[in-house]
Short mmCIF file of C-alpha atoms and ligand atoms in Angstrom, two decimals:
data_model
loop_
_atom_site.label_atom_id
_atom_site.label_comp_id
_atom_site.label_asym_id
_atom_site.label_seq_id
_atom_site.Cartn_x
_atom_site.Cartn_y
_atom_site.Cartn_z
CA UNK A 1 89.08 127.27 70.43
CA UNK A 2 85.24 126.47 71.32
CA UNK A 3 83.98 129.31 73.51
CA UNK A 4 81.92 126.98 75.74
CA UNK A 5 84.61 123.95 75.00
CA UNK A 6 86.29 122.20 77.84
CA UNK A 7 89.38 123.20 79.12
CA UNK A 8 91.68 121.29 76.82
CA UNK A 9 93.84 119.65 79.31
CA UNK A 10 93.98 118.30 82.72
CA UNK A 11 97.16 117.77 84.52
CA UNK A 12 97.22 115.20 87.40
CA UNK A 13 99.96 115.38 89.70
CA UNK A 14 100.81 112.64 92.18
CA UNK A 15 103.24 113.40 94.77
CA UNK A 16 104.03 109.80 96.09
CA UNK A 17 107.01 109.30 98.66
CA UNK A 18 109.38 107.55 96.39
CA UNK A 19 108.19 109.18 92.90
CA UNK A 20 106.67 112.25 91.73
CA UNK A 21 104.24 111.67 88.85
CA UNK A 22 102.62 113.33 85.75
CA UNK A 23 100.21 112.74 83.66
CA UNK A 24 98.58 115.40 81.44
CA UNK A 25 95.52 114.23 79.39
CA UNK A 26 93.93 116.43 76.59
CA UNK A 27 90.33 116.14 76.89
CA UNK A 28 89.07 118.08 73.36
CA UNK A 29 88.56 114.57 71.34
CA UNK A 30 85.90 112.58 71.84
CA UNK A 31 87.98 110.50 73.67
CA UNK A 32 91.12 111.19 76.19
CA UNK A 33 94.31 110.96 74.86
CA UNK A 34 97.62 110.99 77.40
CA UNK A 35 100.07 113.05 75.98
CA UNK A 36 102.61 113.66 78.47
CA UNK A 37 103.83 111.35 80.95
CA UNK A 38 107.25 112.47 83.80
CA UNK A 39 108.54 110.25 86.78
CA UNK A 40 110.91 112.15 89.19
CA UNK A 41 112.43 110.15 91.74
CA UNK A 42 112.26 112.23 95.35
CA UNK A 43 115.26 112.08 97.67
CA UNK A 44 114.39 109.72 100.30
CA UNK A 45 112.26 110.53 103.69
CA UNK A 46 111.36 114.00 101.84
CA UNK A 47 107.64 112.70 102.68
CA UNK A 48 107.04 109.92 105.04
CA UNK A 49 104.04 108.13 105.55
CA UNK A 50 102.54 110.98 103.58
CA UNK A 51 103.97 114.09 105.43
CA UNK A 52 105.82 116.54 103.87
CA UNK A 53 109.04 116.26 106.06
CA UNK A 54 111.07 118.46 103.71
CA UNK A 55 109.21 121.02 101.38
CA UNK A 56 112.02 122.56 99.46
CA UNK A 57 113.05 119.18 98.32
CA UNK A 58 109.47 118.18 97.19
CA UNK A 59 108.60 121.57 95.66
CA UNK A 60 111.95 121.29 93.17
CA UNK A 61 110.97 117.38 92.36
CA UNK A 62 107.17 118.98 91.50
CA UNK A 63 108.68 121.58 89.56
CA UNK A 64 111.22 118.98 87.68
CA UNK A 65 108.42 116.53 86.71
CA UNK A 66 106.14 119.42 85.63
CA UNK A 67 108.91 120.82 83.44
CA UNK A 68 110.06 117.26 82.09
CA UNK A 69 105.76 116.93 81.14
CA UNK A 70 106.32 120.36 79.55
CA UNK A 71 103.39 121.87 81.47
CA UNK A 72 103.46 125.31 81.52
CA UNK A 73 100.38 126.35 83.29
CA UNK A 74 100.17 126.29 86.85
CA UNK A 75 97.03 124.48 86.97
CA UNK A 76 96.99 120.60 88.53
CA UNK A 77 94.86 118.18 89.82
CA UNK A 78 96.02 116.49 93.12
CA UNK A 79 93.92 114.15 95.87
CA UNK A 80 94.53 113.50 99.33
CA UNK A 81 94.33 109.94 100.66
CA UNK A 82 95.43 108.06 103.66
CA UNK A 83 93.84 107.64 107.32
CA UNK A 84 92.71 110.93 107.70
CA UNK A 85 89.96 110.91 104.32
CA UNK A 86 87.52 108.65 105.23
CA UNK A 87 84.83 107.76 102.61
CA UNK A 88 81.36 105.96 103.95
CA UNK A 89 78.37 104.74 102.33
CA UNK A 90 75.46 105.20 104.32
CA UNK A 91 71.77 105.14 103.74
CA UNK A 92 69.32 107.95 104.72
CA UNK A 93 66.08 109.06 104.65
CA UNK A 94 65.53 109.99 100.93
CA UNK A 95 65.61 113.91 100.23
CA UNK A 96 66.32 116.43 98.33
CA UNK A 97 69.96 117.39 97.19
CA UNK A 98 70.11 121.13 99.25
CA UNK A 99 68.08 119.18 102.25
CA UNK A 100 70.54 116.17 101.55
CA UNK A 101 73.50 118.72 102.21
CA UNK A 102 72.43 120.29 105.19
CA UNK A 103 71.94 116.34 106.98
CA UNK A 104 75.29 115.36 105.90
CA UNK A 105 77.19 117.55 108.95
CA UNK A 106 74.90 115.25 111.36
CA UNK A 107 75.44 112.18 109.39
CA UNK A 108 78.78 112.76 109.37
CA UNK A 109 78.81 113.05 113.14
CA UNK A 110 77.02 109.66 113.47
CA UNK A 111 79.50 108.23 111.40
CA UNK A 112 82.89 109.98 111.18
CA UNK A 113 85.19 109.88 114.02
CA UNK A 114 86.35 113.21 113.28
CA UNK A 115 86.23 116.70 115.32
CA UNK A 116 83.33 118.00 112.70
CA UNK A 117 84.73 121.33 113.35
CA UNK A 118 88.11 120.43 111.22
CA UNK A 119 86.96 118.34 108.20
CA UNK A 120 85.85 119.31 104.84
CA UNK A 121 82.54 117.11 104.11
CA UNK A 122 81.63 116.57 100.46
CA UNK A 123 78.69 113.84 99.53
CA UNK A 124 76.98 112.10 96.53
CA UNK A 125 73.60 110.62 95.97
CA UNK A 126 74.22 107.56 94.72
CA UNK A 127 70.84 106.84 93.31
CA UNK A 128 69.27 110.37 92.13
CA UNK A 129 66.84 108.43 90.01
CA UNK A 130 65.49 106.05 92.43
CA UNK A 131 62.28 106.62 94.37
CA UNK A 132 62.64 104.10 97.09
CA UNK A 133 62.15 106.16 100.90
CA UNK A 134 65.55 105.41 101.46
CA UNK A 135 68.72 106.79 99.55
CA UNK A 136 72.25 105.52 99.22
CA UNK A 137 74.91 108.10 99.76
CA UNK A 138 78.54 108.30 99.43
CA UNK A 139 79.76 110.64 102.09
CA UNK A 140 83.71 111.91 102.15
CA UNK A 141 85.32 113.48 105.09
CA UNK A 142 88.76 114.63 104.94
CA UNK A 143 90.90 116.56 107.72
CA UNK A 144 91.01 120.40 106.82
CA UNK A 145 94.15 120.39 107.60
CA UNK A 146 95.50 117.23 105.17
CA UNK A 147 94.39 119.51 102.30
CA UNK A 148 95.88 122.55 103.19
CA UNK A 149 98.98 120.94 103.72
CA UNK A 150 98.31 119.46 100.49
CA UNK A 151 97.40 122.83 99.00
CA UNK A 152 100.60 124.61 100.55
CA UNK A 153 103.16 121.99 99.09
CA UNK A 154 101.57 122.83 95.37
CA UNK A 155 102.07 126.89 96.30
CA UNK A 156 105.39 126.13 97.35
CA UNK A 157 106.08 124.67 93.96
CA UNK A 158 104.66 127.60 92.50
CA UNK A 159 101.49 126.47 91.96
CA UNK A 160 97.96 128.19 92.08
CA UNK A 161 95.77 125.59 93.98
CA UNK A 162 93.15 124.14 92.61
CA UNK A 163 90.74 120.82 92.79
CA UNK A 164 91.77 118.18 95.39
CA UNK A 165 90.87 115.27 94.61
CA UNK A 166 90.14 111.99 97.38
CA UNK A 167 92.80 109.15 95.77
CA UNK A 168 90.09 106.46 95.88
CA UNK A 169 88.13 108.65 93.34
CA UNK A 170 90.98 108.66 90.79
CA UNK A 171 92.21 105.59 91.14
CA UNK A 172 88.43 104.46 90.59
CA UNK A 173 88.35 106.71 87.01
CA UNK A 174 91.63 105.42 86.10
CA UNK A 175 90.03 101.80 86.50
CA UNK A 176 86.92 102.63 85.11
CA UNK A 177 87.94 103.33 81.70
CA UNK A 178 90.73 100.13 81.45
CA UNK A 179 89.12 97.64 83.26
CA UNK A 180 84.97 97.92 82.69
CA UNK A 181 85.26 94.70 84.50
CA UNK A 182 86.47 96.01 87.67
CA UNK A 183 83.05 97.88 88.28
CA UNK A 184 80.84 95.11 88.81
CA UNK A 185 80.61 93.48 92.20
CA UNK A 186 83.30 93.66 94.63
CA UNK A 187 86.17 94.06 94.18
CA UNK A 188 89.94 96.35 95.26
CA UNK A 189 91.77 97.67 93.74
CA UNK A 190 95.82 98.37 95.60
CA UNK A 191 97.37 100.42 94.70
CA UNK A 192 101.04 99.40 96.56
CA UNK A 193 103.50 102.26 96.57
CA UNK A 194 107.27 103.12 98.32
CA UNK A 195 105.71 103.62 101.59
CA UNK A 196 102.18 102.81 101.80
CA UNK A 197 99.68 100.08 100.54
CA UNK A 198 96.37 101.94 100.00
CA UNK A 199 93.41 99.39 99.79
CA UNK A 200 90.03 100.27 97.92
CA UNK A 201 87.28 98.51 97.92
CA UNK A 202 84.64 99.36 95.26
CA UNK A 203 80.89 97.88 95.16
CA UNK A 204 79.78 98.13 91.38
CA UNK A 205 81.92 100.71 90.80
CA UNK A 206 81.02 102.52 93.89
CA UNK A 207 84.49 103.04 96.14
CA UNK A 208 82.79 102.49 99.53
CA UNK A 209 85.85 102.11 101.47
CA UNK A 210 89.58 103.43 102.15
CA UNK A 211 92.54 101.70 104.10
CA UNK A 212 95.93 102.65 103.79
CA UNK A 213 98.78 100.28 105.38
CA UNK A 214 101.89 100.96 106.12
CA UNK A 215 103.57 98.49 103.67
CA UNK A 216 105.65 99.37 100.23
CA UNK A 217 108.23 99.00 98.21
CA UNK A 218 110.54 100.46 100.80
CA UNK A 219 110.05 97.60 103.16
CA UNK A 220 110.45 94.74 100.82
CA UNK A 221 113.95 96.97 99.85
CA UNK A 222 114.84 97.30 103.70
CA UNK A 223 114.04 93.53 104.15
CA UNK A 224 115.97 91.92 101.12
CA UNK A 225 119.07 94.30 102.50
CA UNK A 226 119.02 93.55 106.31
CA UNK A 227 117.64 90.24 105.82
CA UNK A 228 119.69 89.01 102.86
CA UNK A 229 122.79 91.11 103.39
CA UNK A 230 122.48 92.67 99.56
CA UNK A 231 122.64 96.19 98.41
CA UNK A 232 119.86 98.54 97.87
CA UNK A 233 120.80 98.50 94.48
CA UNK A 234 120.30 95.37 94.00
CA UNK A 235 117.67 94.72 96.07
CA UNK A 236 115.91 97.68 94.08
CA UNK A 237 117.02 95.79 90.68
CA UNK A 238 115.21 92.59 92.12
CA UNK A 239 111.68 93.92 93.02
CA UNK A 240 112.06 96.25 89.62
CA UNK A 241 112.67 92.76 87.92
CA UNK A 242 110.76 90.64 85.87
CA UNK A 243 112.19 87.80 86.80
CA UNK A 244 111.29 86.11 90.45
CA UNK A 245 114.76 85.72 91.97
CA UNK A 246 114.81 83.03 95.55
CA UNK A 247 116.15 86.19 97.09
CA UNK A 248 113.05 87.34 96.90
CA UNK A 249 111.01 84.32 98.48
CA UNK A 250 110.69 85.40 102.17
CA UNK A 251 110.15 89.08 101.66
CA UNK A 252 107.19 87.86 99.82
CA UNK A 253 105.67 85.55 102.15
CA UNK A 254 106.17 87.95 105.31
CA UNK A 255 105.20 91.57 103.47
CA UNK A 256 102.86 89.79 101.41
CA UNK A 257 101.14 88.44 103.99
CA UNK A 258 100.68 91.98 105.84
CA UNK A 259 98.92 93.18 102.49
CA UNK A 260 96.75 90.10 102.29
CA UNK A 261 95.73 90.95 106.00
CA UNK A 262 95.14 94.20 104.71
CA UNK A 263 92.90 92.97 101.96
CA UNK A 264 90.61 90.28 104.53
CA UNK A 265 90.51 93.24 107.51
CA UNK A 266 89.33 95.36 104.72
CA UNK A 267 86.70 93.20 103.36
CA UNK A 268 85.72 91.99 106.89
CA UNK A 269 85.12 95.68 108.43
CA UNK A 270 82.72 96.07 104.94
CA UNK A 271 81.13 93.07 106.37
CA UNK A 272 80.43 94.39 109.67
CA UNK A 273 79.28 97.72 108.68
CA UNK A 274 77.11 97.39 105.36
CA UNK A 275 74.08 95.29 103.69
CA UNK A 276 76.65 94.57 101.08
CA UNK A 277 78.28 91.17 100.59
CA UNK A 278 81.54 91.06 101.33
CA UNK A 279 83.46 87.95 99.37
CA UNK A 280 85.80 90.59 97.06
CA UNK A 281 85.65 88.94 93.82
CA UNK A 282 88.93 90.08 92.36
CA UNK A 283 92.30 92.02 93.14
CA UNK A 284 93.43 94.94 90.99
CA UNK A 285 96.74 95.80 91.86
CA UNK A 286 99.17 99.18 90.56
CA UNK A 287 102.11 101.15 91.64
CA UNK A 288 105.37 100.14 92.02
CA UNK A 289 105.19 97.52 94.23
CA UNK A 290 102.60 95.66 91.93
CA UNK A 291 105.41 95.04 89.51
CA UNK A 292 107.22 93.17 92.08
CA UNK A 293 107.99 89.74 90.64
CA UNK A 294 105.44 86.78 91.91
CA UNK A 295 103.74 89.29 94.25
CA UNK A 296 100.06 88.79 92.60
CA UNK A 297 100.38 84.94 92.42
CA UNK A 298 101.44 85.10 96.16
CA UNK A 299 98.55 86.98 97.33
CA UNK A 300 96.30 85.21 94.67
CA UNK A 301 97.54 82.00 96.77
CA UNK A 302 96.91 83.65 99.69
CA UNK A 303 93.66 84.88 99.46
CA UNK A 304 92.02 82.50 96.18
CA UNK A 305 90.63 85.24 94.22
CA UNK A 306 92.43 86.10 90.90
CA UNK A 307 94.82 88.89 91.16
CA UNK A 308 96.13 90.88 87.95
CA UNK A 309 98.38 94.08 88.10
CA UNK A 310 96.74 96.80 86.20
CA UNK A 311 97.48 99.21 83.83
CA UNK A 312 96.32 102.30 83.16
CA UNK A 313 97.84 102.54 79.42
CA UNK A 314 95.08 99.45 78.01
CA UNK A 315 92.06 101.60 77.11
CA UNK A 316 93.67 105.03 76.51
CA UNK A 317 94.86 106.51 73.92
CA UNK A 318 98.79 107.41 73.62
CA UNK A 319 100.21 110.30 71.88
CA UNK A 320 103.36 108.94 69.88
CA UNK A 321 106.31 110.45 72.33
CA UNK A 322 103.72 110.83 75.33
CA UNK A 323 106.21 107.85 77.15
CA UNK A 324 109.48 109.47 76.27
CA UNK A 325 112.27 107.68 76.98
CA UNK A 326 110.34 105.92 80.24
CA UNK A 327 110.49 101.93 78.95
CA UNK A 328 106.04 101.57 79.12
CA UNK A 329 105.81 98.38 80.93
CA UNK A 330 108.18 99.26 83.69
CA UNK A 331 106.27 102.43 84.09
CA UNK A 332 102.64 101.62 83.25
CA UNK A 333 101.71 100.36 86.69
CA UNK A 334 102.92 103.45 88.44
CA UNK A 335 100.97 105.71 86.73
CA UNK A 336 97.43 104.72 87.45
CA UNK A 337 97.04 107.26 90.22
CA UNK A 338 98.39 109.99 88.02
CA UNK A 339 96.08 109.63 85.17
CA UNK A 340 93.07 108.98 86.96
CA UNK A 341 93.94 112.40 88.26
CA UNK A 342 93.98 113.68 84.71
CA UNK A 343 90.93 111.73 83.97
CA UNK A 344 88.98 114.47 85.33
CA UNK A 345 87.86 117.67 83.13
CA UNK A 346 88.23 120.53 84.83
CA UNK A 347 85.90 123.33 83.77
N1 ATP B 401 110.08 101.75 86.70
C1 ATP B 401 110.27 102.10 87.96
N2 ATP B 401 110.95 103.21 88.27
C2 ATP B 401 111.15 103.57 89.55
N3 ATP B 401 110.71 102.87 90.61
C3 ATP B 401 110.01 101.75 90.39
C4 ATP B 401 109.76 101.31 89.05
N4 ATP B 401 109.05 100.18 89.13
C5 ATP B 401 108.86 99.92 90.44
N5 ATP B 401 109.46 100.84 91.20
C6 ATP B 401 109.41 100.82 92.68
O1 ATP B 401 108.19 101.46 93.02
C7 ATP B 401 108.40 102.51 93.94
C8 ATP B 401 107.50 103.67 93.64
O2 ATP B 401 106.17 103.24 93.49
P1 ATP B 401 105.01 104.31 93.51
O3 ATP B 401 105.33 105.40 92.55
O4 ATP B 401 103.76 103.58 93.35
O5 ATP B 401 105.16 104.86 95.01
P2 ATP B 401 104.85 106.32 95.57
O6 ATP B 401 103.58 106.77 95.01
O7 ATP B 401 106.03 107.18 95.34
O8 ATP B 401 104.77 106.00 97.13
P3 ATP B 401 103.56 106.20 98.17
O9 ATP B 401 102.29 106.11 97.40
O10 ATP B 401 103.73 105.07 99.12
O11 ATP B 401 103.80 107.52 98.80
C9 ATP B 401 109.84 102.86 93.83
O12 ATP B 401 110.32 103.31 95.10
C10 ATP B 401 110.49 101.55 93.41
O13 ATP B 401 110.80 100.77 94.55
MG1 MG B 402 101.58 106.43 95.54
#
């Protein structure tokens, strides 16, 4: 063990409303290796929309998918996401980093529409280096109480609370190291889960803007029940797929379309609001719902930019066993959240 070394591993923990997910990374090579990977299902409306509705239920699915990773320590890394984190780039007078911090509470005013007096601020110069009399910041505001809700679901679970991380930043590291690509220009990455589609938009690499919409996997499933009179079974079987079944054809076009909205509102309000130009260059798409079948080729229709679902697994390296008995290309597109979670060292 290196007395200065780095801790030797970081376990991310994403606690999604249809699946619970670990990763745990080691971090002592010269490169990060995923060792461990768990998927619990949770029971449904346990969270909704992000809320904890039931925190017994959620605390036993944590502790389940910790176990099944075989962590033992009661260190994780979590991040908070959704309408109440709101991440802005804005441009100030350029300053020192301690003068820089004591601005951001009035920048944040200008530009958050949050009660200052119940947000955690955090903030980045985004180029230290430069000399120009203006700098770019990124600043992050999140409700105090989204992360202590956050913090009190990982004590229920027996955990002892540490970093919180903002989802756009770990989705970013999980992208950064698999798709090199993805960090030039503009581009978003979506990550479409059971509940919510949460849209980022990153400007060489810099994630300059959050939207979360209320579309997921659970829709499409509602949809393809009510709408084509099958069960959720099978309707689950058909977005899980690989195959694009006609069943599948309308849910597509209508849910579809409210993501593809999502993406052009996104990329319009960046528009409105910054210097930067706004055409998004390409789609990176994850979590469950990216795996359902002839979803990217309908929004790459849609919107005529080229769409490709991501996956975390391409640059990383894989401990023999670290999949278990989870089949990797049914799983791989879940679990960029998760490991860009673990991505980070924590000292
Ligand atoms: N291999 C798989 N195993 C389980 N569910 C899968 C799989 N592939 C796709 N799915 C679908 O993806 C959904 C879960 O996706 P994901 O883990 O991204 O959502 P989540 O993080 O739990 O939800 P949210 O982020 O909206 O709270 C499942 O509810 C299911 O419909
Ligand atoms: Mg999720």
């Amino acid at each position: 063990m290196a007395l200065f070394g780095r801790k030797k591993t970081t376990v991310g923990l994403d606690i999604g409303s249809g699946l619970v997910k670990v990763a745990v990374i080691d971090h002592s090579k010269k490169q990060p290796e995923l060792i461990k990977v768990a998927v619990v299902p949770l029971l449904a409306d346990a969270i909704v929309e992000g809320e904890v509705m039931d925190p017994g239920i959620v605390a036993e699915a944590i502790q389940s998918a910790l176990a099944a990773a075989d962590v033992k320590g009661k260190h994780v890394v979590t991040a908070v996401g959704g309408r109440d984190v709101i991440i802005k780039r804005i441009q100030i007078e350029r300053v020192k980093e301690q003068q820089a911090r004591e601005l951001m509470r009035w920048e944040a005013e200008q530009h958050v529409p949050f009660d200052m007096e119940s947000v955690e601020l955090d903030f980045q110069i985004l180029d230290p280096d430069d000399d120009g009399v203006e700098m770019s910041v990124l600043l992050v505001a999140a409700k105090r109480e989204l992360i202590e809700s956050k913090l009190r679901v990982l004590t229920d679970a027996g955990l002892e609370p540490g970093l919180v991380d903002v989802d756009a930043f770990a989705l970013h590291n999980a992208f950064e190291i698999n798709y090199p690509d993805a960090m030039k220009g503009i581009v978003a990455l979506v990550n479409i889960g059971h509940d919510v589609t949460n849209i980022n938009i990153l400007d060489d690499g810099v994630p300059i803007l959050t939207r979360d919409i209320t579309v997921g996997t659970r829709r499409f499933r509602e949809d393809l029940q009510r709408e084509q009179g099958i069960s959720a079974d099978e309707a689950q079987q058909l977005l899980q797929g690989y195959d694009r079944s006609a069943h599948l054809d309308a849910v597509i076009e209508s849910r579809g379309e409210e993501i593809a909205v999502g993406i052009e509102r996104a990329a319009a309000f960046l528009a409105s609001s910054s210097r930067a130009a706004s055409t998004v260059r390409a789609i990176y798409t994850c979590g469950g719902g990216a795996r359902i079948p002839g979803l990217s080729d309908a929004l790459a229709d849609r919107l005529r930019v080229s769409v490709q679902q991501a996956n975390p697994l391409t640059n990383l390296n894989i401990r023999d066993g670290a999949l278990d008995s989870l089949v990797t290309d049914e799983v791989a597109s879940l679990l960029m959240l998760p490991i860009g979670l673990a991505m980070r060292q924590v000292a």
